[in-house]
Coordinates of C-alpha atoms and ligand atoms in Angstrom, one line a residue:
M1 CA 6.3 -13.9 8.9
R2 CA 4.0 -11.5 10.7
L3 CA 5.9 -8.6 12.3
N4 CA 2.9 -7.0 14.0
K5 CA -0.8 -6.6 13.5
S6 CA -0.8 -3.2 11.8
F7 CA -4.4 -3.2 10.7
A8 CA -7.5 -2.7 12.8
R9 CA -10.2 -4.9 11.2
R10 CA -11.1 -7.2 8.4
V11 CA -14.8 -6.4 8.0
G12 CA -16.5 -3.1 8.8
K13 CA -20.1 -2.8 7.8
S14 CA -21.5 -6.2 7.1
L15 CA -20.9 -7.2 3.5
S16 CA -23.7 -6.7 1.0
P17 CA -24.8 -9.6 -1.3
L18 CA -23.0 -7.8 -4.2
Q19 CA -19.8 -7.5 -2.1
Q20 CA -20.0 -11.1 -1.0
S21 CA -20.5 -12.3 -4.6
L22 CA -17.5 -10.1 -5.8
L23 CA -15.3 -11.7 -3.1
K24 CA -16.5 -15.2 -4.1
E25 CA -16.5 -14.9 -7.9
A26 CA -14.2 -12.1 -8.9
L27 CA -11.4 -12.3 -6.3
P28 CA -10.2 -15.8 -7.2
Q29 CA -9.6 -14.6 -10.8
C30 CA -7.1 -12.0 -9.6
L31 CA -5.8 -13.5 -6.4
F32 CA -2.1 -12.8 -5.7
D33 CA -0.2 -15.7 -7.1
P34 CA 3.6 -15.6 -6.6
L35 CA 4.1 -18.3 -9.2
T36 CA 3.1 -15.9 -12.0
L37 CA 5.6 -13.3 -10.9
L38 CA 8.5 -12.7 -13.3
S39 CA 6.2 -13.3 -16.3
Q40 CA 5.9 -9.5 -16.6
N41 CA 8.4 -6.7 -16.9
K42 CA 7.1 -4.2 -14.5
Y43 CA 5.5 -4.6 -11.0
I44 CA 4.0 -1.9 -8.8
A45 CA 2.7 -2.6 -5.3
E46 CA 0.4 -0.7 -3.0
I47 CA 0.1 -1.8 0.7
G48 CA -3.2 -0.8 2.4
I49 CA -5.2 0.0 -0.8
G50 CA -8.3 0.9 1.3
M51 CA -11.2 1.3 -1.0
G52 CA -8.9 0.8 -4.0
D53 CA -9.4 4.3 -5.6
H54 CA -5.7 5.1 -6.0
F55 CA -4.7 1.5 -6.8
V56 CA -7.2 1.1 -9.6
M57 CA -6.4 4.5 -11.1
R58 CA -2.7 3.5 -11.1
A59 CA -3.5 0.2 -12.9
Q60 CA -5.4 2.1 -15.5
E61 CA -2.7 4.7 -15.9
Q62 CA 0.1 2.2 -16.3
P63 CA -1.3 -0.8 -18.2
D64 CA 2.2 -2.1 -19.0
A65 CA 2.7 -2.9 -15.3
L66 CA 1.2 -5.6 -13.1
H67 CA -0.2 -3.9 -10.0
I68 CA -0.3 -5.8 -6.7
G69 CA -2.6 -4.6 -4.0
F70 CA -2.5 -5.7 -0.3
E71 CA -5.5 -5.1 2.0
P72 CA -7.0 -7.1 4.8
Y73 CA -10.2 -5.0 5.0
L74 CA -12.6 -7.0 2.9
N75 CA -15.1 -4.2 2.4
G76 CA -12.2 -2.4 0.7
I77 CA -11.2 -5.4 -1.4
A78 CA -14.9 -5.8 -2.5
N79 CA -15.0 -2.1 -3.5
S80 CA -11.7 -2.5 -5.4
L81 CA -13.2 -5.5 -7.2
K82 CA -16.2 -3.4 -8.1
L83 CA -14.0 -0.7 -9.7
I84 CA -11.8 -3.3 -11.4
K85 CA -14.8 -5.0 -12.9
A86 CA -16.6 -1.8 -14.0
Q87 CA -13.4 -0.6 -15.8
N88 CA -12.5 -4.0 -17.1
I89 CA -9.0 -3.9 -15.6
T90 CA -6.9 -7.1 -15.9
N91 CA -3.4 -6.0 -14.9
I92 CA -3.9 -6.4 -11.2
M93 CA -3.5 -9.0 -8.4
L94 CA -5.0 -8.6 -5.0
W95 CA -4.0 -10.1 -1.6
P96 CA -7.0 -9.8 0.7
D97 CA -5.0 -10.0 4.0
D98 CA -1.9 -8.9 5.8
V99 CA 1.0 -8.2 3.5
D100 CA 3.3 -9.9 6.0
L101 CA 1.8 -13.2 5.2
V102 CA 3.1 -13.1 1.5
I103 CA 5.8 -10.5 1.2
D104 CA 8.5 -13.2 1.5
Q105 CA 7.0 -14.7 -1.7
I106 CA 7.8 -11.6 -3.7
P107 CA 11.3 -11.9 -5.3
N108 CA 13.8 -9.4 -4.1
N109 CA 14.5 -6.4 -6.5
L110 CA 11.2 -6.9 -8.3
L111 CA 9.1 -3.8 -7.7
S112 CA 9.4 -0.6 -9.7
A113 CA 7.4 1.3 -7.2
L114 CA 5.8 0.8 -3.8
Y115 CA 3.0 3.0 -2.4
I116 CA 2.0 3.2 1.3
L117 CA -0.7 6.0 1.5
F118 CA -2.2 7.2 4.8
P119 CA -1.4 4.1 6.8
D120 CA -3.1 3.7 10.2
P121 CA -1.1 6.1 12.5
W122 CA -1.7 4.2 15.7
P123 CA -1.3 7.5 17.6
K124 CA -1.1 6.2 21.2
L125 CA 2.4 5.7 22.4
H126 CA 1.7 2.1 23.5
H127 CA 0.3 1.4 19.9
H128 CA 3.3 2.7 18.0
K129 CA 4.6 -0.8 17.8
R130 CA 1.6 -1.6 15.5
R131 CA 2.6 0.9 12.8
I132 CA 3.3 -0.6 9.4
I133 CA 6.5 1.5 9.1
N134 CA 9.2 0.2 11.4
E135 CA 12.9 -0.5 11.1
T136 CA 12.5 -4.1 10.0
R137 CA 9.8 -3.4 7.4
V138 CA 11.7 -0.5 5.8
K139 CA 14.5 -3.1 5.2
V140 CA 12.0 -5.7 3.9
F141 CA 10.2 -3.1 1.6
A142 CA 13.6 -1.9 0.3
S143 CA 14.7 -5.4 -0.5
K144 CA 11.6 -5.9 -2.7
L145 CA 12.4 -2.7 -4.7
Q146 CA 14.7 -2.6 -7.7
A147 CA 17.7 -0.2 -7.5
D148 CA 16.3 3.2 -8.5
A149 CA 12.7 2.2 -7.8
M150 CA 10.5 4.6 -5.8
L151 CA 8.9 4.3 -2.4
Y152 CA 6.0 6.7 -1.9
F153 CA 4.6 7.3 1.6
A154 CA 1.9 9.8 2.7
S155 CA 0.4 10.8 6.0
D156 CA -1.4 13.7 7.5
I157 CA -0.3 12.8 11.0
K158 CA 2.7 14.9 11.5
H159 CA 4.5 12.8 14.1
Y160 CA 4.0 9.6 12.1
F161 CA 5.2 11.3 9.0
C162 CA 8.4 12.5 10.8
Y163 CA 8.8 9.1 12.4
A164 CA 8.5 7.3 9.0
T165 CA 10.8 9.8 7.3
D166 CA 13.4 9.3 10.0
M167 CA 13.2 5.5 9.6
I168 CA 13.5 5.7 5.8
R169 CA 16.4 8.2 5.9
S170 CA 18.3 6.3 8.7
S171 CA 18.0 3.0 6.9
G172 CA 20.6 4.2 4.5
L173 CA 18.8 2.3 1.7
F174 CA 17.3 5.3 -0.1
H175 CA 18.4 8.6 -1.6
E176 CA 16.8 11.5 -3.4
I177 CA 14.4 11.7 -0.5
S178 CA 11.9 14.5 -1.2
I179 CA 9.1 15.8 1.1
S180 CA 6.3 17.8 -0.1
S181 CA 2.7 18.9 0.7
S182 CA 1.9 18.4 -3.0
P183 CA 1.7 14.9 -4.2
Y184 CA 3.6 13.2 -7.0
D185 CA 2.3 13.4 -10.6
N186 CA -1.0 11.8 -11.6
Y187 CA -2.0 11.3 -8.0
I188 CA -5.7 11.0 -7.1
K189 CA -6.8 11.6 -3.6
T190 CA -7.5 8.5 -1.5
K191 CA -10.5 8.2 0.9
Y192 CA -8.2 8.9 3.8
H193 CA -6.6 11.9 2.1
I194 CA -10.1 13.4 1.6
K195 CA -11.0 12.6 5.3
A196 CA -7.7 14.2 6.4
E197 CA -8.5 17.4 4.5
A198 CA -12.1 17.5 5.9
A199 CA -10.6 17.4 9.4
L200 CA -8.2 20.3 8.3
G201 CA -5.2 17.9 8.4
M202 CA -2.2 18.6 6.2
P203 CA -1.2 15.6 4.1
Q204 CA 2.5 15.3 3.4
F205 CA 4.2 13.1 0.8
L206 CA 7.6 11.4 0.8
C207 CA 9.2 10.1 -2.3
A208 CA 12.5 8.1 -2.0
R209 CA 14.6 6.4 -4.5
K210 CA 16.1 3.0 -3.6
L211 CA 19.9 3.1 -3.7
E212 CA 21.9 0.7 -5.8
I213 CA 23.5 -1.6 -3.1
Ligands
SAM1 C1 -6.0 4.4 7.1 S1 -6.3 3.2 5.9 C2 -5.8 4.0 4.4 C3 -6.3 3.4 3.2 C4 -6.0 4.1 1.9 N1 -4.5 3.9 1.6 C5 -6.4 5.5 1.8 O1 -5.5 6.4 1.9 O2 -7.6 5.8 1.8 C6 -4.9 2.1 6.1 C7 -5.2 0.8 5.4 O3 -4.0 -0.1 5.5 C8 -4.4 -1.4 5.7 N2 -3.3 -2.2 6.3 C9 -2.8 -2.0 7.6 N3 -1.9 -2.9 7.8 C10 -1.8 -3.7 6.7 C11 -1.0 -4.8 6.4 N4 -0.1 -5.3 7.3 N5 -1.1 -5.4 5.2 C12 -1.9 -4.8 4.3 N6 -2.7 -3.7 4.5 C13 -2.7 -3.2 5.7 C14 -5.6 -1.3 6.6 O4 -6.5 -2.4 6.6 C15 -6.3 0.0 6.1 O5 -7.3 -0.3 5.1

């Protein structure tokens, strides 16, 4: 069920022949397939993987987990496929579209961690309804996490960070909520983190542990 359209575009610069061939040939081999879920012990998801830098690093760093990346921006999916191919990574699945279209197919209490890094802030008041973090989604995301699993959120947009923190706190579904300007262990900067720093923004990170309910 689509809750809102929280992303801006599916294609930016026109796709190069290499990108087109990656989407045609490599994507089907790692396309999100809910029927294969539960065959692995550990699942980690990232929503809005952008160019795939953080997502691919995580998959390399934690080879025992299956990493699921959601991203409607096809240039980002093509770039992720390029990284995945170059590094011969096999423990991933990609969904090249809106997470809302498939999230219901992820069993509840499955994920060990969920990352949402520098989501589109939709700064104008009349666009706030397009933000990926809202009351309903916090509940949906929490339902997909195991008890004790971690939710990671980052933003350099102060009012979005506060808004998301309030939503996560007031959901009553998380505890051990920590906020920091330094990221969690083994983090690598995403494209939007680097962009934020170049614009003298101050990224903040929230880590929250799902309560046992
Ligand atoms: C500002 S970018 C940040 C990308 C990356 N995380 C980074 O830090 O560089 C936000 C990304 O979230 C993606 N996104 C927004 N809504 C989404 C949704 N409903 N499902 C999956 N991805 C989404 C957008 O397409 C966009 O690429």
